[in-house]
Short mmCIF file of C-alpha atoms in Angstrom, two decimals:
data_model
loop_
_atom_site.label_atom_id
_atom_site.label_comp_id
_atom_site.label_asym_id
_atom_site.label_seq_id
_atom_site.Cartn_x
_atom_site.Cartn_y
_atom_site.Cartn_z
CA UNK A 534 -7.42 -11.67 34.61
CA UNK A 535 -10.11 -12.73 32.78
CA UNK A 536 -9.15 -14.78 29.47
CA UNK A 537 -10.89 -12.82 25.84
CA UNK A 538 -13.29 -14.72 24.22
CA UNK A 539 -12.53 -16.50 20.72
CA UNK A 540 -14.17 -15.36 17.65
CA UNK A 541 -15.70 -16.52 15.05
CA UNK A 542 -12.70 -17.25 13.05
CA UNK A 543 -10.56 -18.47 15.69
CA UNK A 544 -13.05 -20.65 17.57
CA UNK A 545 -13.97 -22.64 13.45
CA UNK A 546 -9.78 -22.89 13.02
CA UNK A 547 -9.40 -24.21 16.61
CA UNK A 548 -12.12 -26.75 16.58
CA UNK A 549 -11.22 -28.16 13.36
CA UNK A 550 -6.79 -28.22 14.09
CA UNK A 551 -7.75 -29.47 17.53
CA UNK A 552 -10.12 -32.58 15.83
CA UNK A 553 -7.72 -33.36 12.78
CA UNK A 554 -4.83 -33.08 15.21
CA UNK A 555 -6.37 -35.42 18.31
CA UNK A 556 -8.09 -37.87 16.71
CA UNK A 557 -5.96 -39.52 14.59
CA UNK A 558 -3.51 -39.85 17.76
CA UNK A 559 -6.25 -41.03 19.97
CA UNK A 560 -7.39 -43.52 17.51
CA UNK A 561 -4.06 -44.78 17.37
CA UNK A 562 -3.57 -45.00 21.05
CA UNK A 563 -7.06 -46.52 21.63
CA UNK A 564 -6.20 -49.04 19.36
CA UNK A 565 -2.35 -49.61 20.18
CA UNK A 566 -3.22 -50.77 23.99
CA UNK A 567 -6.19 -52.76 23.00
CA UNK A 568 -3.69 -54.86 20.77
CA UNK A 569 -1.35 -54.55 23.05
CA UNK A 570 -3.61 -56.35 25.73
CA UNK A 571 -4.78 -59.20 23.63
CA UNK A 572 -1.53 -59.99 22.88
CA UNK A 573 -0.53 -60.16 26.08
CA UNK A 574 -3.50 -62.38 26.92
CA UNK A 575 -2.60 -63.97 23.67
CA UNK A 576 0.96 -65.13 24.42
CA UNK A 577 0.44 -66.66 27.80
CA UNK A 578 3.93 -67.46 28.38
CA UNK A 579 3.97 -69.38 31.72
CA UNK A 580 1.14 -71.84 31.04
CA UNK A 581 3.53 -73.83 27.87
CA UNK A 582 6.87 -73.22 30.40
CA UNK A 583 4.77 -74.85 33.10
CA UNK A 584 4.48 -77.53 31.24
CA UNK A 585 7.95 -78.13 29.43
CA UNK A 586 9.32 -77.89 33.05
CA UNK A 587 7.25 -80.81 34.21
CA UNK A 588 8.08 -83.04 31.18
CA UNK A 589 11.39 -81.80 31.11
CA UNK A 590 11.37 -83.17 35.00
CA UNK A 591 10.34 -86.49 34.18
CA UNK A 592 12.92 -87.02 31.29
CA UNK A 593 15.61 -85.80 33.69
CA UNK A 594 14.84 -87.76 36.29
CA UNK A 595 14.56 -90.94 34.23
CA UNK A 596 18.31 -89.91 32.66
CA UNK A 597 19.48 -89.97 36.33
CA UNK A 598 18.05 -93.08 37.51
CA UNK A 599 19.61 -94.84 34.41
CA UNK A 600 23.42 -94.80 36.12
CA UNK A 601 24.35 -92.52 32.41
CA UNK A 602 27.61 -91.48 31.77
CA UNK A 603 29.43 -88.29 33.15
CA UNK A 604 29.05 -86.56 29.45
CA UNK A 605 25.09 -87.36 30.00
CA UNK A 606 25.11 -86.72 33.38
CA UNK A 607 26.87 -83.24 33.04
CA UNK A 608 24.57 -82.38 29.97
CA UNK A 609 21.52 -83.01 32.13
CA UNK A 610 22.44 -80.93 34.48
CA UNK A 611 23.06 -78.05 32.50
CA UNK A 612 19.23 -78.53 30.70
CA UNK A 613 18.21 -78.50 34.52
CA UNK A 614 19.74 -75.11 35.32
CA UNK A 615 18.73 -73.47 32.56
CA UNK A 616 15.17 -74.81 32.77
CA UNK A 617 14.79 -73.19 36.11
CA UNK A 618 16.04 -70.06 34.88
CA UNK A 619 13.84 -69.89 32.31
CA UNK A 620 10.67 -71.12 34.04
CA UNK A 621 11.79 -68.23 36.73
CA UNK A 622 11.53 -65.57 33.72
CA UNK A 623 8.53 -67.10 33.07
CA UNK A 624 6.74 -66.47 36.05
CA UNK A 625 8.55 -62.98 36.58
CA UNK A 626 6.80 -62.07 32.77
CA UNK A 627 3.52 -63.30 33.87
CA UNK A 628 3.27 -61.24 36.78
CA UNK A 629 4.38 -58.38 34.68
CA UNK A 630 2.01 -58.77 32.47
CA UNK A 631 -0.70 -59.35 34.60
CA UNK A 632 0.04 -56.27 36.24
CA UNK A 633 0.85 -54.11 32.93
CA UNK A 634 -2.62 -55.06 31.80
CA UNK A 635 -4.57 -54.09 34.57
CA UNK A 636 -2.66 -50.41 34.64
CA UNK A 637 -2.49 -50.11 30.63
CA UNK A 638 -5.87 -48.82 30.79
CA UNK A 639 -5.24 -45.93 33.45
CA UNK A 640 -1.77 -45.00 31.47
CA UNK A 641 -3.31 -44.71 28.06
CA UNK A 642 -6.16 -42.50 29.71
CA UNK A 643 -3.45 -40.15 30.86
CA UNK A 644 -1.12 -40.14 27.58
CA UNK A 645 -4.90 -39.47 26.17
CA UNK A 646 -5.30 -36.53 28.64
CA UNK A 647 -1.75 -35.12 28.38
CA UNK A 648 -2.21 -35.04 23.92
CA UNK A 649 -5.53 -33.77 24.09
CA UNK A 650 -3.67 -30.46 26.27
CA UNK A 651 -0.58 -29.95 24.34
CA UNK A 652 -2.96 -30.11 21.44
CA UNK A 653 -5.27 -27.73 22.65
CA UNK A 654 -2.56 -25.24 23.86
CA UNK A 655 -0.92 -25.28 20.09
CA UNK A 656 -3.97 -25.39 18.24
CA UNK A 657 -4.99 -22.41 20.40
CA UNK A 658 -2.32 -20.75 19.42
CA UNK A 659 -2.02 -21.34 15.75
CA UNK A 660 -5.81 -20.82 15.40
CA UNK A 661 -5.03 -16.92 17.70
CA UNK A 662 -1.84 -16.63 14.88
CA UNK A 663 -4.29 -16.80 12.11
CA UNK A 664 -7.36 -15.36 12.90
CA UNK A 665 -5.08 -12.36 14.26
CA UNK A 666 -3.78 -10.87 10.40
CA UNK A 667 -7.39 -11.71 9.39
CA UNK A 668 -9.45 -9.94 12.28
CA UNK A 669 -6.87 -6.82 11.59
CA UNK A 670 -7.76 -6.77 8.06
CA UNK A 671 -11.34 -6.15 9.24
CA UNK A 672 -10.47 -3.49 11.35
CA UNK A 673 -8.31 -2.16 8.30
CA UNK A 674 -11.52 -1.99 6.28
CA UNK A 675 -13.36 0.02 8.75
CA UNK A 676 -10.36 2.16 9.02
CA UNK A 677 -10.89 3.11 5.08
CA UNK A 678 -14.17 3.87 5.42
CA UNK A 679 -13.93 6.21 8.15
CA UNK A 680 -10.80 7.43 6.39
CA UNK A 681 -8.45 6.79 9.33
CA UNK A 682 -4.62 6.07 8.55
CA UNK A 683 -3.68 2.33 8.66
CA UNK A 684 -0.71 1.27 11.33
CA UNK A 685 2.88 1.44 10.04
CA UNK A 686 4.87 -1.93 9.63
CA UNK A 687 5.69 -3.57 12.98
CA UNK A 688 8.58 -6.26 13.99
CA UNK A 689 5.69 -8.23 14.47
CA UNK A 690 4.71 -8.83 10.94
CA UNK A 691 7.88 -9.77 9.87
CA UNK A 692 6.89 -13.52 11.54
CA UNK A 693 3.81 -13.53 9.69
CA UNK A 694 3.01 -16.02 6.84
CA UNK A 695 4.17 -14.03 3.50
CA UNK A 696 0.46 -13.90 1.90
CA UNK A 697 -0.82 -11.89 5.16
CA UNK A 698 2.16 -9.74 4.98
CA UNK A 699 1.37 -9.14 0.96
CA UNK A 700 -2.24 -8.06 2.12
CA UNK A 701 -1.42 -6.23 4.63
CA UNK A 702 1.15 -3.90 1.72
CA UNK A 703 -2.06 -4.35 -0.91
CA UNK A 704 -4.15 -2.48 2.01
CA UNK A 705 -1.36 0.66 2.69
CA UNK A 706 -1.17 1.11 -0.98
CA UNK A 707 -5.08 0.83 -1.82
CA UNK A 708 -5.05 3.10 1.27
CA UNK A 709 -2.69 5.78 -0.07
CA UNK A 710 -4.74 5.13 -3.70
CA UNK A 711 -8.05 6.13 -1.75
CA UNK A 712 -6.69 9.33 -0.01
CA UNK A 713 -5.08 10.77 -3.47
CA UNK A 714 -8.47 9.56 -4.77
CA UNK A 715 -10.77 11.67 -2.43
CA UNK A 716 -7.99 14.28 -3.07
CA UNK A 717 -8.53 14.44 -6.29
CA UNK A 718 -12.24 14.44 -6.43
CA UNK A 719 -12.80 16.94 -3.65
CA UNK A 720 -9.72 18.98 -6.20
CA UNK A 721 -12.07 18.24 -8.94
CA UNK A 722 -15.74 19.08 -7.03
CA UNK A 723 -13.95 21.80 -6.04
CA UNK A 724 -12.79 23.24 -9.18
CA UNK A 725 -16.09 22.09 -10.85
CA UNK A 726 -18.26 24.32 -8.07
CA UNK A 727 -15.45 27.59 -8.61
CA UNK A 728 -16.01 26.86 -12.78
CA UNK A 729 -19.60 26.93 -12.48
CA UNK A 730 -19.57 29.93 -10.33
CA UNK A 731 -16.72 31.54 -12.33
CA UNK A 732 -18.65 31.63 -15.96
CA UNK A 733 -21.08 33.20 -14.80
CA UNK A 734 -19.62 35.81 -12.71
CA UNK A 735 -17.89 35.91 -16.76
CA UNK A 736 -21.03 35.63 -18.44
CA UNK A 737 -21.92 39.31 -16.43
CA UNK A 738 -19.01 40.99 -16.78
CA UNK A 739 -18.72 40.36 -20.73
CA UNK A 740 -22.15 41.56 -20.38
CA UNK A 741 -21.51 44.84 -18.80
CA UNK A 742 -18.17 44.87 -20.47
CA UNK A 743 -19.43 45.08 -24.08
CA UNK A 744 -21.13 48.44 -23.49
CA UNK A 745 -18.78 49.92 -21.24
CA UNK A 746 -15.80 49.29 -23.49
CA UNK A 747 -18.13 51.31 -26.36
CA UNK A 748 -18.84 54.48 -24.21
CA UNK A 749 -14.55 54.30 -23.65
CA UNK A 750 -14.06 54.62 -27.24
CA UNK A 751 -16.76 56.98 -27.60
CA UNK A 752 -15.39 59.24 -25.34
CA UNK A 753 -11.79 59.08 -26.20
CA UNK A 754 -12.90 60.29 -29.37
CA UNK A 755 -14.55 63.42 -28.14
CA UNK A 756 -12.60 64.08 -25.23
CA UNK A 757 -10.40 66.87 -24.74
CA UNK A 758 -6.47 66.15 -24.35
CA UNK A 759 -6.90 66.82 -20.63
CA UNK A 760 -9.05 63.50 -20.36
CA UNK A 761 -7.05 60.85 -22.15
CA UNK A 762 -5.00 60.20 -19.35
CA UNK A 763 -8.36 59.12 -17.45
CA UNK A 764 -10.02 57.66 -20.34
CA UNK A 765 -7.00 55.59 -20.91
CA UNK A 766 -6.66 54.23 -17.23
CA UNK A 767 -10.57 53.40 -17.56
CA UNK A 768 -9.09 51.49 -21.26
CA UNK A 769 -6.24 49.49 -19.80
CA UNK A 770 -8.50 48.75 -16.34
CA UNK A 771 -11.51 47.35 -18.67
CA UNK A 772 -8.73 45.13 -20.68
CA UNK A 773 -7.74 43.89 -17.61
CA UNK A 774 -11.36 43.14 -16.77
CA UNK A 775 -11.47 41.10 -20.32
CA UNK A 776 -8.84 39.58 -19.71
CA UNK A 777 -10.01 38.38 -16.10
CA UNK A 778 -13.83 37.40 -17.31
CA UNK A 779 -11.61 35.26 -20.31
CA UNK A 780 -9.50 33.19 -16.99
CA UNK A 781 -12.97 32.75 -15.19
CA UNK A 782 -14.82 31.56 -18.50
CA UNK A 783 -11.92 29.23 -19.61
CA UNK A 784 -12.00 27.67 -15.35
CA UNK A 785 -13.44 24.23 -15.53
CA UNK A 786 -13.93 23.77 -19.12
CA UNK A 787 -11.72 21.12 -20.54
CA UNK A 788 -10.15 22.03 -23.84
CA UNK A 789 -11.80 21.29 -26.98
CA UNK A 790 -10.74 20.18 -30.65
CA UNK A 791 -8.51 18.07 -31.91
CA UNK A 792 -4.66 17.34 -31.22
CA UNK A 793 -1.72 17.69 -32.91
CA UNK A 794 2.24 17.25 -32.74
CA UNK A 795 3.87 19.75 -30.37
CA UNK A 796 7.34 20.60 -30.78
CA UNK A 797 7.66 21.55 -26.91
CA UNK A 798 11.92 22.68 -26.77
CA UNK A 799 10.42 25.05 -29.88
CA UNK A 800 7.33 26.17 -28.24
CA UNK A 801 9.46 26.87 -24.88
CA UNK A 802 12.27 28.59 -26.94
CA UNK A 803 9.41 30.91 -28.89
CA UNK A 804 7.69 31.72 -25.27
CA UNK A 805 11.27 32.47 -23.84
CA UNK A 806 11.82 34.90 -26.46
CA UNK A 807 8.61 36.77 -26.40
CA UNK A 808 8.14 36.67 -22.49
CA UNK A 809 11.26 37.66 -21.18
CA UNK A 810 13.48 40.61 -21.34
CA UNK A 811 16.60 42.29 -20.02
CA UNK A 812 17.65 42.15 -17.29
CA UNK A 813 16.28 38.43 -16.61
CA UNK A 814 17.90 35.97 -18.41
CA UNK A 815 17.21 32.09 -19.20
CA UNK A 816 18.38 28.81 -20.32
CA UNK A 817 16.79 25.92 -22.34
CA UNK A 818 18.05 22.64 -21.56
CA UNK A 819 16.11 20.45 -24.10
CA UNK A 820 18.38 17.09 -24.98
CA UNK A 821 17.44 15.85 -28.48
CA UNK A 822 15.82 12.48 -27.49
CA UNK A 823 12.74 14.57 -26.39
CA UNK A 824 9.93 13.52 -28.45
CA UNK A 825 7.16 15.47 -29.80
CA UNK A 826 3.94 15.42 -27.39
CA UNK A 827 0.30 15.23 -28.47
CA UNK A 828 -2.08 17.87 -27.25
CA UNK A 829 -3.68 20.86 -27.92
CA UNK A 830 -1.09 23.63 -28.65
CA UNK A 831 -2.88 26.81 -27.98
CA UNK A 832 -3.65 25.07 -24.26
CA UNK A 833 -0.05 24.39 -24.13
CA UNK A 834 0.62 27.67 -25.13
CA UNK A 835 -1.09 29.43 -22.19
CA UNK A 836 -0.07 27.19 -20.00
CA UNK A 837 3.35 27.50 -20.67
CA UNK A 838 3.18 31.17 -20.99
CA UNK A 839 1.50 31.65 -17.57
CA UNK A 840 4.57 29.55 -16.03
CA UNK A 841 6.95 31.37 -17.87
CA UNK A 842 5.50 34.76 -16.69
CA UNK A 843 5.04 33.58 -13.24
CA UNK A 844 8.62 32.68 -13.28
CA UNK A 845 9.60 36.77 -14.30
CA UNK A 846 7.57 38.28 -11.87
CA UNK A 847 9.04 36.45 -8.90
CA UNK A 848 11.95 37.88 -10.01
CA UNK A 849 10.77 41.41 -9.30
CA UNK A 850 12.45 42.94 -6.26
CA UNK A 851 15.06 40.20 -6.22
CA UNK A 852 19.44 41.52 -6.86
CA UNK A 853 20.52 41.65 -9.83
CA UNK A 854 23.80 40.54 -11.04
CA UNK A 855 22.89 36.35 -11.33
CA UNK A 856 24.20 34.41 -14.51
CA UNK A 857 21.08 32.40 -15.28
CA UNK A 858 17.35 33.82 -13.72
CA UNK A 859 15.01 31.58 -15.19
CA UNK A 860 16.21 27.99 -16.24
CA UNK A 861 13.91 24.95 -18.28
CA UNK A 862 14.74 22.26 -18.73
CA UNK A 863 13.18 19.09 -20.53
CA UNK A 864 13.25 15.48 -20.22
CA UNK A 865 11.84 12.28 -21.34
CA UNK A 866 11.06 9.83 -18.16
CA UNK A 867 12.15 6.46 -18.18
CA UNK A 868 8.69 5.06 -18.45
CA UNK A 869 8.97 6.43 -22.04
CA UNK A 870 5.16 7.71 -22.23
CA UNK A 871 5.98 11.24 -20.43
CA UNK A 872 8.13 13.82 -20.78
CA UNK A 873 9.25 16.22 -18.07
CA UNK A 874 9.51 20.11 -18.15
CA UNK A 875 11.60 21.53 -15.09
CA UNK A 876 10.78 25.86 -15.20
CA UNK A 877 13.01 26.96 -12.27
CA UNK A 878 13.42 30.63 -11.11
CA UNK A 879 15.45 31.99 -8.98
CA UNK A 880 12.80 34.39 -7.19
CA UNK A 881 10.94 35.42 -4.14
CA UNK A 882 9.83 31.06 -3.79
CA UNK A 883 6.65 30.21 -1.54
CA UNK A 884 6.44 29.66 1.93
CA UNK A 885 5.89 25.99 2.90
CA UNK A 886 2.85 26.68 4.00
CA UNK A 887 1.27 28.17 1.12
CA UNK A 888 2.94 24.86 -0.99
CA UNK A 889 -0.92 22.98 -0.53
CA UNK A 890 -2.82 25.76 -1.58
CA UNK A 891 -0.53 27.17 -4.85
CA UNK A 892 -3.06 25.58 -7.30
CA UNK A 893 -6.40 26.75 -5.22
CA UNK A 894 -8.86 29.66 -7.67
CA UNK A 895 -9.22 31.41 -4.90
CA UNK A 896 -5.27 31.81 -3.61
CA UNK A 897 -2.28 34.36 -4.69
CA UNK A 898 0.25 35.82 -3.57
CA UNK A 899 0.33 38.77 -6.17
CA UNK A 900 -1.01 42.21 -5.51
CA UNK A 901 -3.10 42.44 -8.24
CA UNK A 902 -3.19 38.59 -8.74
CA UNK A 903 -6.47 36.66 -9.64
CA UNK A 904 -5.57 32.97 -7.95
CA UNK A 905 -6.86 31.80 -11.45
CA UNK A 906 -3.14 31.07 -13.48
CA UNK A 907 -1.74 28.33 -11.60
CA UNK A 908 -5.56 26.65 -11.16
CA UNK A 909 -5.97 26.50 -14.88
CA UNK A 910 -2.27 25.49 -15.88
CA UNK A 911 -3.14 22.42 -13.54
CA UNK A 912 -6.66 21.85 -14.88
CA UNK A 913 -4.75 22.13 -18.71
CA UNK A 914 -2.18 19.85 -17.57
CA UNK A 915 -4.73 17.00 -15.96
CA UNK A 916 -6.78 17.67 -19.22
CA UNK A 917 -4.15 16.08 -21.36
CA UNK A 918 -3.43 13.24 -18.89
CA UNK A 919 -0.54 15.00 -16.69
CA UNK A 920 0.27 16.44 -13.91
CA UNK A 921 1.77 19.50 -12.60
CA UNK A 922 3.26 19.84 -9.07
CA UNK A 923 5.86 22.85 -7.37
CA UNK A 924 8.45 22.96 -5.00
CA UNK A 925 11.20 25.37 -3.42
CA UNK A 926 14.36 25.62 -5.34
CA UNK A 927 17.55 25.27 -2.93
CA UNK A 928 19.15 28.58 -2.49
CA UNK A 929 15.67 30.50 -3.18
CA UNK A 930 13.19 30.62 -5.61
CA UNK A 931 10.50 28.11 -7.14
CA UNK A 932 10.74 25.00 -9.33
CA UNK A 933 7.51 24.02 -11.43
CA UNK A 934 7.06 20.50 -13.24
CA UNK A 935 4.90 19.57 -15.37
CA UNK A 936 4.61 16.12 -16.55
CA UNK A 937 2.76 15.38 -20.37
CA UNK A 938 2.12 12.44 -21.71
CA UNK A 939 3.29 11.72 -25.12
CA UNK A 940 -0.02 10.54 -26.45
CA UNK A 941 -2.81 12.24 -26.21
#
């Protein structure tokens, strides 16, 4: 099998941990057996031995020839012995050393050769451990731009260096930035395109609008009783056409004027009571540590009101008979900047698959629905720095939160 090539990276971090890590050592060697050698040359053991032995010869001899004492003669003897030994250690050491010196060379060539390979096999390694987090955080970057999802956590990373794994956590988190990001603007392009489109569809139908709703008045006046019935279906149908050209002017334009303090459990409570009616019932749950939000109340006032209505009509159809239909409830999150409203129903719901699309102009799931209500609640809600999200309810209906921040 033929062995990759290194990189860039990993070829500049091997070169320079193979250099710091071999040449100190061979320095160090190199230098260790050329002391080593002069100081065997230095030493020269056997030459000085050589020559004690042959003086110590002489002085022996003469000791002997002088008829000494047993105590001398004994002593002498002794010196005699042990001068042999030593001169024989003598000349075993020199042949040693003679020898050791002539290999020395050879054996600090190989202990050269054998640190120069363990060096290269670890510094090829660390350099391949290194470059490896780097080299993936290139491929990570291409990843974002084609707008591919990055790999999940692997056992692997858990023996990387704790800056790499950091980076490699910065990247999934920039990555899950960048896809709500694109989210959001293709949300906003899109909205932005259906806004432009939507005023002026508007702009015409307040056009023909104005003229049409003059000719209804105009004839309900000098119609006979027979035609009121029509006249008034034509009324209520060009009201309804007011109202619709009013959703598609207000689509895409952000609200305007200034803010003030919103009392929202009071606004809620107001909007309960004018909204709702027997046989669907509700309950506030507002705790009194909810603080009064900044924003525009008449925005606030349709948005909540579209909610609120949403919430009764998906209880159309449903049994009757439950203690609580609609239920609110408000909160302030522990960040301390928001505060949470919770409108629940217990209704028809949405299917799961519709849950992407809820807040879409162009979707509905009403009859006679326009697919403009929930789009502007969430473009009134993102307006005053919030957001507003849905889910099913367990045991059946729809739950709706919108999160405000208290300032403006």
């Amino acid at each position: 099998m033929k062995r990759p090539r290194m990189d860039t990276l990993e070829r500049r971090l091997f070169g320079w941990f193979f250099v710091v890590s071999v040449a100190p050592a061979l320095v160090v060697l190199v230098v260790g057996s050329l002391v080593l050698v002069r100081s065997l040359d230095w030493s020269g053991p056997l030459g000085p031995w050589t020559r004690i032995a042959d003086s110590a010869a002489v002085l022996l001899d003469a000791v002997e020839a002088s008829d000494p004492d047993p105590a001398l003669a004994g002593a002498a003897d002794a010196h005699r012995d042990e001068l042999s030994r030593s001169v024989t250690l003598a000349h075993r050491w020199a042949f040693i050393s003679s020898r050791l010196a002539s290999v020395l060379p050879v054996i600090a060539l190989v202990l050269a050769l054998v640190l120069a390979l363990v060096a290269w096999r670890v510094t090829r390694r660390l350099a391949k451990q290194l470059a490896r987090p780097a080299r993936d955080m290139v491929g990570w970057t291409a990843r974002l731009a084609r707008e591919e999802p990055l790999p999940e956590a692997g056992p692997s990373e858990a023996r990387e260096p704790r800056e790499f794994r950091i980076l490699r956590e910065a990247f999934r988190i920039a990555a899950r930035e960048l896809s709500g990001a694109r989210e959001r603007a293709l949300a906003a392009e899109r909205m932005r395109v259906w806004g432009e489109m939507a005023r002026r569809v508007a702009h015409e139908m307040k056009n023909a609008l104005t003229p049409l709703r003059l000719g209804v008045h105009r004839i309900a006046a000098a119609s006979n009783p027979t035609m009121r019935e029509s006249v008034q279906v034509v009324d209520e149908e060009t009201r309804r056409l007011e109202e619709l050209a009013s959703a598609f002017a207000a689509l895409g334009r952000p609200p305007a004027g200034p803010v003030s303090e919103v009392d929202l459990p009071e606004l809620l409570q107001s909007l309960l009571r004018s909204d709702t009616a027997p046989p669907i019932t509700y309950e506030l749950n507002a705790p009194s540590d909810v603080p009064r939000v900044h924003a525009h109340y008449d925005e606030l006032v349709r948005l909540f009101r579209n909610l609120i209505r949403n919430a009764v009509e998906a209880m159309h159809g449903t049994p009757e008979g439950r203690r609580i239909d609609v239920t609110i409830a408000l909160a302030r999150l522990d960040t301390r900047d928001f505060v949470r409203v919770d409108i629940a129903d217990r209704g028809v719901g949405f299917a799961e698959v519709n849950a992407g699309r809820l807040f879409e102009p162009d979707f509905t799931t009403k009859s006679r629905g326009t697919g403009l209500g929930l789009a502007l609640a969430r473009q009134t809600v993102r307006a005053h720095g919030g957001e507003l999200t849905a889910a099913p309810r367990p045991g059946g209906g729809a739950v709706f939160t919108v999160r405000l921040p208290v300032e403006a």
